[in-house]
mmCIF file of C-alpha atoms and ligand atoms in Angstrom:
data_model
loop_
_atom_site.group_PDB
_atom_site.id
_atom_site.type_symbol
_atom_site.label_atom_id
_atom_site.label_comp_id
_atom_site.label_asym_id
_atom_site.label_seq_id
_atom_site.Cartn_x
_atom_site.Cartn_y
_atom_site.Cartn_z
ATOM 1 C CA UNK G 1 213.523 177.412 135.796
ATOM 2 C CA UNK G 2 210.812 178.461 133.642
ATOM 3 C CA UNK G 3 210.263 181.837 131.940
ATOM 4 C CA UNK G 4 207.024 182.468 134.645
ATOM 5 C CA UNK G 5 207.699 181.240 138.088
ATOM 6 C CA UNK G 6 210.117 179.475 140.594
ATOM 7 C CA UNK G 7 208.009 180.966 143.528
ATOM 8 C CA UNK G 8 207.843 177.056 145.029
ATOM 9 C CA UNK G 9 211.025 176.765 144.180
ATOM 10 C CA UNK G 10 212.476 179.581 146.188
ATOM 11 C CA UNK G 11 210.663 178.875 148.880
ATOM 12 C CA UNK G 12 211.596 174.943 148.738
ATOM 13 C CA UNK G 13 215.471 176.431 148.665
ATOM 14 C CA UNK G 14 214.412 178.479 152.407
ATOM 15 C CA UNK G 15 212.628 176.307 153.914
ATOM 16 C CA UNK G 16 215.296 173.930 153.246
ATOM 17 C CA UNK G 17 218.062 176.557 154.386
ATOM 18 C CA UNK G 18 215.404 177.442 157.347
ATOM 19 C CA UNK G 19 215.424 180.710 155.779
ATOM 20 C CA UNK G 20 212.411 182.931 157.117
ATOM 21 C CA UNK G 21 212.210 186.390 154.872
ATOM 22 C CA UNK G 22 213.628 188.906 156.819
ATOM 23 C CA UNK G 23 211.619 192.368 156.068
ATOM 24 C CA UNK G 24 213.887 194.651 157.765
ATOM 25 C CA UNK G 25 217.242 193.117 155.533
ATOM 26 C CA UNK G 26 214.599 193.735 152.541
ATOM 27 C CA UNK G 27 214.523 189.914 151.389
ATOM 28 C CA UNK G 28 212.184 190.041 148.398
ATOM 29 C CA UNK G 29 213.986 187.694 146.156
ATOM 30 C CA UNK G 30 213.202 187.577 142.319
ATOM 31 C CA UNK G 31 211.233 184.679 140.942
ATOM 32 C CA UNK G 32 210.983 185.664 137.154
ATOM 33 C CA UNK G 33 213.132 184.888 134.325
ATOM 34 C CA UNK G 34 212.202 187.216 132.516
ATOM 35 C CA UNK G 35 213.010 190.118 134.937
ATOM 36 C CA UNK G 36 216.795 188.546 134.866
ATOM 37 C CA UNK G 37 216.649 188.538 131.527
ATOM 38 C CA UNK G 38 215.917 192.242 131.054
ATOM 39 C CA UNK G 39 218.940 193.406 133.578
ATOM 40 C CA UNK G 40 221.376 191.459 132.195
ATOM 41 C CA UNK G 41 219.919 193.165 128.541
ATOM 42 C CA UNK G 42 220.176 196.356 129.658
ATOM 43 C CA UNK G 43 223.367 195.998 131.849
ATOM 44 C CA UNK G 44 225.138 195.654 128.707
ATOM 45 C CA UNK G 45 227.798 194.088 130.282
ATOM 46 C CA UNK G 46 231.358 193.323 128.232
ATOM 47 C CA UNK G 47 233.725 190.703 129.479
ATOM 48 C CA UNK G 48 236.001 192.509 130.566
ATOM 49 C CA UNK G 49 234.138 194.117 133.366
ATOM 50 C CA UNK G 50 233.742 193.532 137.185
ATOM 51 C CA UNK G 51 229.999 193.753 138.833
ATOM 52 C CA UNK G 52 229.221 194.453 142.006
ATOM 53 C CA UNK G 53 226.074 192.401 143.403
ATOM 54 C CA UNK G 54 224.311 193.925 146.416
ATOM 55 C CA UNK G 55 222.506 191.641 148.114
ATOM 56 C CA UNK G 56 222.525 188.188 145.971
ATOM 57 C CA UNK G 57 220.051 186.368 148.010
ATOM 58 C CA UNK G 58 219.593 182.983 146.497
ATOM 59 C CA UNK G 59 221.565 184.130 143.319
ATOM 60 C CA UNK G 60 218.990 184.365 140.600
ATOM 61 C CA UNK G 61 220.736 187.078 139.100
ATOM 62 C CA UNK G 62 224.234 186.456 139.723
ATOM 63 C CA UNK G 63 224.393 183.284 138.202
ATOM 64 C CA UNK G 64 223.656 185.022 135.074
ATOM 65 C CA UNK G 65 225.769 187.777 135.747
ATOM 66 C CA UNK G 66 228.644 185.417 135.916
ATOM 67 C CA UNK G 67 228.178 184.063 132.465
ATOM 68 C CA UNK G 68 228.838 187.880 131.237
ATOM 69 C CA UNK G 69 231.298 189.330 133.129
ATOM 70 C CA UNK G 70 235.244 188.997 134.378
ATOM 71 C CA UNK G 71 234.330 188.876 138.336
ATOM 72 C CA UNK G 72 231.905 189.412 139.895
ATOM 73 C CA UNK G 73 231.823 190.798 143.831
ATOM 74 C CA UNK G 74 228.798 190.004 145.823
ATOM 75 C CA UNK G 75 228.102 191.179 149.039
ATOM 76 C CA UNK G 76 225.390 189.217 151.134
ATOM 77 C CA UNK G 77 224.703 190.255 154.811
ATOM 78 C CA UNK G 78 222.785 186.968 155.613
ATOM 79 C CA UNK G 79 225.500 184.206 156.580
ATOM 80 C CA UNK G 80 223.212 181.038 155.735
ATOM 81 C CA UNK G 81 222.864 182.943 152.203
ATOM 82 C CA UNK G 82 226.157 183.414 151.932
ATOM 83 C CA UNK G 83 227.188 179.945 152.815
ATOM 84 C CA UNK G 84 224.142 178.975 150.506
ATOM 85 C CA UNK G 85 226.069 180.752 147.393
ATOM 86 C CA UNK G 86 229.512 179.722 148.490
ATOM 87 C CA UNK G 87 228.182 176.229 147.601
ATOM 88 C CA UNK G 88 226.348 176.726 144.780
ATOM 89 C CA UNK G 89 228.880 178.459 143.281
ATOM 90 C CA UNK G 90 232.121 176.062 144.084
ATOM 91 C CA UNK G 91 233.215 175.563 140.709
ATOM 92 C CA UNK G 92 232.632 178.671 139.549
ATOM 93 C CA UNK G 93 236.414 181.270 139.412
ATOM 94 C CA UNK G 94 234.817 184.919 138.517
ATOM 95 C CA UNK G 95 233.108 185.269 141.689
ATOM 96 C CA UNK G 96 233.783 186.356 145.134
ATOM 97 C CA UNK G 97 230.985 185.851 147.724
ATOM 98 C CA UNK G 98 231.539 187.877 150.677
ATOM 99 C CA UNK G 99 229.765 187.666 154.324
ATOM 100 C CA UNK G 100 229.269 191.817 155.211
ATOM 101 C CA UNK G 101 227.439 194.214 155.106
ATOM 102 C CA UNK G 102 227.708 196.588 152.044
ATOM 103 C CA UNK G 103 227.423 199.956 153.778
ATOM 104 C CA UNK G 104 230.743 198.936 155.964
ATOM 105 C CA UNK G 105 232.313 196.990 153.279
ATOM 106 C CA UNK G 106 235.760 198.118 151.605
ATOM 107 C CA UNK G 107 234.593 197.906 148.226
ATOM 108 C CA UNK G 108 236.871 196.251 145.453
ATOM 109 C CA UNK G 109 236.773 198.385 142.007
ATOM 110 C CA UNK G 110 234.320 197.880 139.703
ATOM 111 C CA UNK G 111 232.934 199.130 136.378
ATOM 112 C CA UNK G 112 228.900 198.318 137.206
ATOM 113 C CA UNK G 113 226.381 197.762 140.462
ATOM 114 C CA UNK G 114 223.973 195.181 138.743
ATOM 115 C CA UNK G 115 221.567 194.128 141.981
ATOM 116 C CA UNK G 116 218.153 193.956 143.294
ATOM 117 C CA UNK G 117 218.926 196.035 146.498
ATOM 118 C CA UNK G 118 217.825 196.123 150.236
ATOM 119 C CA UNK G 119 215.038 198.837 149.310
ATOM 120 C CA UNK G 120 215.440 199.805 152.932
ATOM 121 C CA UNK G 121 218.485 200.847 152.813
ATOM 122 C CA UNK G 122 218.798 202.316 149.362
ATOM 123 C CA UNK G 123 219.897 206.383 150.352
ATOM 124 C CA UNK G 124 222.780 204.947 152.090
ATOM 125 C CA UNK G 125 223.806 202.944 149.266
ATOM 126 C CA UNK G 126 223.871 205.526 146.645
ATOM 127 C CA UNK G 127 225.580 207.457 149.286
ATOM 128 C CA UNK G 128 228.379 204.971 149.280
ATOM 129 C CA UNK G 129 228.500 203.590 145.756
ATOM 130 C CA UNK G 130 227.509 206.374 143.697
ATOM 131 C CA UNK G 131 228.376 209.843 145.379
ATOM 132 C CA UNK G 132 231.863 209.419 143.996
ATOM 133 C CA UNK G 133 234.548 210.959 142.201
ATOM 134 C CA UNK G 134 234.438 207.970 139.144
ATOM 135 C CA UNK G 135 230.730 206.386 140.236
ATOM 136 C CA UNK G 136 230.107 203.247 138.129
ATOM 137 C CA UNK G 137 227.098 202.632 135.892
ATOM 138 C CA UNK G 138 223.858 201.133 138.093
ATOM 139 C CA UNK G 139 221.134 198.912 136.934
ATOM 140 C CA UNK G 140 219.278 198.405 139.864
ATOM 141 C CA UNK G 141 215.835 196.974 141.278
ATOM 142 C CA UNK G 142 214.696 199.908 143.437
ATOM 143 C CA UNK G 143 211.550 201.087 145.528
ATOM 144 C CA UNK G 144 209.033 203.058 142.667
ATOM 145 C CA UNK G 145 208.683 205.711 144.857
ATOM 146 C CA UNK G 146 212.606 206.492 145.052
ATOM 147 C CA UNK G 147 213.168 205.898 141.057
ATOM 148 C CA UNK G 148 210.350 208.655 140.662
ATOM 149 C CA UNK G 149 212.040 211.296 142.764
ATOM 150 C CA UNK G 150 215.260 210.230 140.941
ATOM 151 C CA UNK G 151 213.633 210.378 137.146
ATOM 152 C CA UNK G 152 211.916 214.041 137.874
ATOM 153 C CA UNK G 153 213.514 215.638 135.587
ATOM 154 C CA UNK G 154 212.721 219.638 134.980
ATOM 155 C CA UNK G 155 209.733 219.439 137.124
ATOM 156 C CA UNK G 156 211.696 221.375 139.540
ATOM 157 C CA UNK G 157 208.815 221.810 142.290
ATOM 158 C CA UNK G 158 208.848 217.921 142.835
ATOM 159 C CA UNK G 159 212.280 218.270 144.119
ATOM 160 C CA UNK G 160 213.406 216.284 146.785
ATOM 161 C CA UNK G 161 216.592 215.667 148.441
ATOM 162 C CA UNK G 162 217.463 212.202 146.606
ATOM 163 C CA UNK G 163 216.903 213.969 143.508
ATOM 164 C CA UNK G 164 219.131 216.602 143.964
ATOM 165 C CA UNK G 165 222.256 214.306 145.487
ATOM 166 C CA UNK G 166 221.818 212.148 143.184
ATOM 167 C CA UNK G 167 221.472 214.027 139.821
ATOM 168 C CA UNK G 168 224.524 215.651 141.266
ATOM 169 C CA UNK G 169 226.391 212.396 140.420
ATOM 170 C CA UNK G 170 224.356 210.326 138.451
ATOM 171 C CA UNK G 171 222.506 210.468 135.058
ATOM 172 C CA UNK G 172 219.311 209.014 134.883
ATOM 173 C CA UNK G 173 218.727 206.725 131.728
ATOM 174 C CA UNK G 174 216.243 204.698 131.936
ATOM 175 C CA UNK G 175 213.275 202.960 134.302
ATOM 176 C CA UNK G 176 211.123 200.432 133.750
ATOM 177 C CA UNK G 177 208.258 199.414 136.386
ATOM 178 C CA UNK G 178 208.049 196.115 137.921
ATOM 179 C CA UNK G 179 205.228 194.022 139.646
ATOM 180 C CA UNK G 180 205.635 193.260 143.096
ATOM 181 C CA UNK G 181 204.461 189.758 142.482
ATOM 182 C CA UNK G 182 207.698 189.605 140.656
ATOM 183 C CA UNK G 183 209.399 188.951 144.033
ATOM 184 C CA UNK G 184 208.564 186.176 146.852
ATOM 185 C CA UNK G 185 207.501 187.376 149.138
ATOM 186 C CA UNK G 186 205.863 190.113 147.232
ATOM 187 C CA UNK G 187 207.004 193.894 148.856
ATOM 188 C CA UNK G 188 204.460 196.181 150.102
ATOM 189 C CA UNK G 189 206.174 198.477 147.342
ATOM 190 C CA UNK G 190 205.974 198.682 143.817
ATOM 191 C CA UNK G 191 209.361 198.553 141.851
ATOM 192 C CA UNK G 192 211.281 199.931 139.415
ATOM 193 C CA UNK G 193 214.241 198.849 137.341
ATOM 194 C CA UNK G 194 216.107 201.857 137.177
ATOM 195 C CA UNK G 195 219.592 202.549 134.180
ATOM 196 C CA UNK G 196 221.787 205.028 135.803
ATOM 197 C CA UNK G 197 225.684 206.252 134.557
ATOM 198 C CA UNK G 198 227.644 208.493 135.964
ATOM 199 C CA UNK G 199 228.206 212.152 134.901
ATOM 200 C CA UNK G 200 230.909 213.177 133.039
ATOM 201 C CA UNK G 201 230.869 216.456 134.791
ATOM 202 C CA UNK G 202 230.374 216.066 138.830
ATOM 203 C CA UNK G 203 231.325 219.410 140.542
ATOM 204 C CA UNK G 204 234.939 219.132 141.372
ATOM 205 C CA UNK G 205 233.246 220.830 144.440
ATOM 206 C CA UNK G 206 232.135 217.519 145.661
ATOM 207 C CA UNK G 207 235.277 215.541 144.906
ATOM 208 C CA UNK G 208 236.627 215.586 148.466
ATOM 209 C CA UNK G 209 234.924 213.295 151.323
ATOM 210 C CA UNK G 210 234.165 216.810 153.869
ATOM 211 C CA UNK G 211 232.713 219.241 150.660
ATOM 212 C CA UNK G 212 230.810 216.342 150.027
ATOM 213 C CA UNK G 213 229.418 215.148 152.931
ATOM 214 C CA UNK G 214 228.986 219.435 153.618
ATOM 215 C CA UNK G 215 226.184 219.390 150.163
ATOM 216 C CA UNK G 216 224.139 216.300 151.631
ATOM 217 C CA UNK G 217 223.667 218.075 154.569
ATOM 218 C CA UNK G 218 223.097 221.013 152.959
ATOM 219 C CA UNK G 219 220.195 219.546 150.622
ATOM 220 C CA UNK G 220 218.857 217.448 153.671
ATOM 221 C CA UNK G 221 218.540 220.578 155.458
ATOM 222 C CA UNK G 222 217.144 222.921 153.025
ATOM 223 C CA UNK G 223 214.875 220.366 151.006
ATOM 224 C CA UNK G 224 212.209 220.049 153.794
ATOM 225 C CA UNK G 225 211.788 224.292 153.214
ATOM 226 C CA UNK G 226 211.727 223.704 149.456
ATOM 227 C CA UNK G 227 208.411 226.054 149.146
ATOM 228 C CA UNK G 228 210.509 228.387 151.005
ATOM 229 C CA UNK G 229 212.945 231.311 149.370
ATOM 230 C CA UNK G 230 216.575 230.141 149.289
ATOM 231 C CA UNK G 231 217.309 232.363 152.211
ATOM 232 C CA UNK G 232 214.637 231.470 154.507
ATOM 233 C CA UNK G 233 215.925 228.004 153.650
ATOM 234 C CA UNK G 234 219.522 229.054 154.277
ATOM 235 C CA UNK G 235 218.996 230.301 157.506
ATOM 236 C CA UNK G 236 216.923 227.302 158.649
ATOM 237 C CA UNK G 237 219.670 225.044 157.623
ATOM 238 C CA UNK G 238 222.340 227.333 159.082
ATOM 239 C CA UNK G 239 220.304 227.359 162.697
ATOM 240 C CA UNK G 240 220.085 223.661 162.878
ATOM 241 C CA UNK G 241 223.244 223.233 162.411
ATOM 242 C CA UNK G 242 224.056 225.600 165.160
ATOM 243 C CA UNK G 243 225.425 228.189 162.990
ATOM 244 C CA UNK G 244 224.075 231.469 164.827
ATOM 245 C CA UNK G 245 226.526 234.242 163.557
ATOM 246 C CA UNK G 246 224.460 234.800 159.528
ATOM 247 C CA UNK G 247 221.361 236.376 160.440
ATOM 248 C CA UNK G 248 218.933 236.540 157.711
ATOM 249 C CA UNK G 249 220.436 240.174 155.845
ATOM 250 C CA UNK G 250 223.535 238.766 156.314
ATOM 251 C CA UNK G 251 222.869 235.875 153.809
ATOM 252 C CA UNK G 252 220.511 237.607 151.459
ATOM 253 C CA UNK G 253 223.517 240.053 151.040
ATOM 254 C CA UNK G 254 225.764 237.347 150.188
ATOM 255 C CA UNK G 255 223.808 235.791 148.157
ATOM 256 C CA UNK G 256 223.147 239.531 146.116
ATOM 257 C CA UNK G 257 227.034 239.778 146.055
ATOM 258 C CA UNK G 258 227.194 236.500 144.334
ATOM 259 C CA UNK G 259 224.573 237.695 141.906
ATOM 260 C CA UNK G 260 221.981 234.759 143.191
ATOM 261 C CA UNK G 261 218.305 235.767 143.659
ATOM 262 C CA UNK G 262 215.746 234.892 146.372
ATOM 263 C CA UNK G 263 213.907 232.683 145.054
ATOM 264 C CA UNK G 264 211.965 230.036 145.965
ATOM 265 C CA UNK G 265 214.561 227.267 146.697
ATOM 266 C CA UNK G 266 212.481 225.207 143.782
ATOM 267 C CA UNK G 267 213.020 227.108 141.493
ATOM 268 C CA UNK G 268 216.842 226.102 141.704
ATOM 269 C CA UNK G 269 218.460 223.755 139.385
ATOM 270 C CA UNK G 270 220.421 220.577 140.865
ATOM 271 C CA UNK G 271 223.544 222.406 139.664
ATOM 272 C CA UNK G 272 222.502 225.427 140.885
ATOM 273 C CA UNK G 273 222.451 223.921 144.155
ATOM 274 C CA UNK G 274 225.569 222.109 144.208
ATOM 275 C CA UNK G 275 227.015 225.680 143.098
ATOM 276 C CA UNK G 276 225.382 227.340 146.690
ATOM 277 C CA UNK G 277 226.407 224.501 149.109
ATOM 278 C CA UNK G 278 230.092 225.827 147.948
ATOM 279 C CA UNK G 279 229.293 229.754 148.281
ATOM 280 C CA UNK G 280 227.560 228.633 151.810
ATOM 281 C CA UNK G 281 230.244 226.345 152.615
ATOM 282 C CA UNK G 282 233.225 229.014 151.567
ATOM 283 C CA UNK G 283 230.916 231.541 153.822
ATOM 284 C CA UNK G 284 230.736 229.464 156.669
ATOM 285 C CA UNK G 285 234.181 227.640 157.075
ATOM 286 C CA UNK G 286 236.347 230.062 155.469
ATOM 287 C CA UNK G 287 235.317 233.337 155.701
ATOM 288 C CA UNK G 288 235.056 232.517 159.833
ATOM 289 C CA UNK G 289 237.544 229.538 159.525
ATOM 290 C CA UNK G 290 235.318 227.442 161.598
HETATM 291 N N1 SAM K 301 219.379 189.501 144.619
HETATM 292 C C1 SAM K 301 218.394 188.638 145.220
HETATM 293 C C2 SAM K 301 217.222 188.490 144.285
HETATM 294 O O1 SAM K 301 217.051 189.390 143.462
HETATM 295 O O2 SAM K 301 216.509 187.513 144.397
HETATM 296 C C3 SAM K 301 217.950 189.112 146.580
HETATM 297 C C4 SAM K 301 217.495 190.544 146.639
HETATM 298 S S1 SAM K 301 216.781 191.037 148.160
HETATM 299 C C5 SAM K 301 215.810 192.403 147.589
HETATM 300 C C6 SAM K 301 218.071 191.904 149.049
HETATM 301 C C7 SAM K 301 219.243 191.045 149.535
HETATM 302 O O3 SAM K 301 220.173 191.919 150.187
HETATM 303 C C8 SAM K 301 218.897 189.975 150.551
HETATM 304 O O4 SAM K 301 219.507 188.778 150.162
HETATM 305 C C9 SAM K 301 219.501 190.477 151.878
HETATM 306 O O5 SAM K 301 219.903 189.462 152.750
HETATM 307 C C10 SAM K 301 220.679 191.305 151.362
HETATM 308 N N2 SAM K 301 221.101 192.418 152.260
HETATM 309 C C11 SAM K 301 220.308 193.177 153.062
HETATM 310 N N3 SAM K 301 221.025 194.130 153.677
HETATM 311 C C12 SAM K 301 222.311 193.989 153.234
HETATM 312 C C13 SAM K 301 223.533 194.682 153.517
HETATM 313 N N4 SAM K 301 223.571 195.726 154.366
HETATM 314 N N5 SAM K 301 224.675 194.255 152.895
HETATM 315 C C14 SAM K 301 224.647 193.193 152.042
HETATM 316 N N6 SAM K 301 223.528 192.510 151.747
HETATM 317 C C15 SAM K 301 222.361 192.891 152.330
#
């Protein structure tokens, strides 16, 4: 393959495998060299680690991958892919391909998530793969839009609610946009090539599966009254999720108790945040045992 292009190429390989880009599994598949070239440089893999590839398509990257690493685990939805890449790589010991679907998959452990991902599907993915207790490192191909949200860092009114779960988990290191003629068939998107690792220091609030799954919902709820004050927010979130016994005093008195102003909910910090899903939570389930 040469350093530019192997656009005919991939599409020579689907039309052979009668492989018609699916939009809705996000099938954009890489036709640069140089793009692999620059993850597997910044994935700074050692040999002694094991990747996990979302989505290996045709297996531009994960051939490469392969070269650096002790295994390699690589999840492809699509079953003529998947038989494609069982055949292509035979010989080959480090890897396992396997036919499902990430966001059901049982997923084997592993140090790193090197992968251009399904950029349809990418909330649910961090959900699974990085809002852990020990989340792996991530270099990852995402949607532009997403890696902005992620990188905002201290310009608190941009907030959204991927910034906030994520940066709960997840550092930030680096991003790097990519074309979209980078990909065939070129996305309607822009890209980014996004460096993640994982904190050192993740709430042990969110450490079990129902606190956790307690602060998405929380940030879901309260990020689309972000202009609002917390409690405002608070009580919107509370009445949509059917909670009818904290009228508005109620909270704003809590929230005085525990020495938190009512402020505008953007002008909270991610681990400010994190720190009221648990007062809301320990108001909600414990104080009425719900
Ligand atoms: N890695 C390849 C590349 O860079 O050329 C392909 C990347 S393409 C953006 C995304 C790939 O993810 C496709 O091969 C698609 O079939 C696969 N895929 C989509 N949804 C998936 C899912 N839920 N689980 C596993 N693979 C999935």
């Amino acid at each position: 393959m040469n350093d530019n292009m192997n656009k005919r190429e991939t599409q020579l390989i689907l039309n052979e495998l009668g492989i018609i880009p699916n939009k809705r599994l996000g099938q954009n598949f890489l036709i640069d060299k140089t793009i692999v070239k620059k993850i597997i440089l910044e994935s700074q893999i050692s040999e002694d680690e094991v990747i996990l590839e979302i989505g290996p398509g045709l297996g531009a990257l994960t051939e490469e991958l392969l070269k650096f690493s002790k295994k390699v685990y690589a999840y492809e939805i699509d079953f003529k892919l998947f038989q494609y890449l069982k055949e292509k790589f035979s010989q080959i010991e480090n890897i396992e391909v396997i036919n499902e679907d990430i966001l059901k998959a049982n997923i084997p452990p592993h140090n790193i998530i090197v992968s251009n991902i399904p950029y349809s599907i990418t909330g649910p993915i961090f959900e699974k793969v990085f809002y852990n207790e020990k989340p792996p490192r991530g270099i990852l191909v995402i949607e532009n839009s997403i890696a902005e949200r992620i990188f905002i860092q201290n310009k608190y009114k941009n907030f959204s609610r991927i910034t906030v779960s994520f940066n709960a988990f997840m550092i930030p290191v680096k991003k790097y946009n990519i074309s979209r003629f980078k990909f065939f068939p070129a996305p309607r998107i822009d890209l980014s090539l996004i460096i993640v690792k994982p904190r050192e220091d993740i709430n042990p609030f969110l450490l079990s599966d129902k606190n956790k799954s307690f602060f998405l919902r929380f940030v879901a709820g309260i990020m689309p009254y972000k202009n609002k004050n917390i409690v405002n927010a608070i009580d919107l979130f509370l009445k949509n999720e059917k909670v009818i016994n904290f009228p508005k005093p109620k909270i704003l008195q809590y929230l005085k108790n525990k020495n938190i102003n009512n402020d505008k909910v953007t002008k909270f910090k991610v681990d400010e945040l994190v720190k009221l899903s648990e007062l809301i939570f320990e108001l909600m389930y414990e104080t009425l045992s719900i």
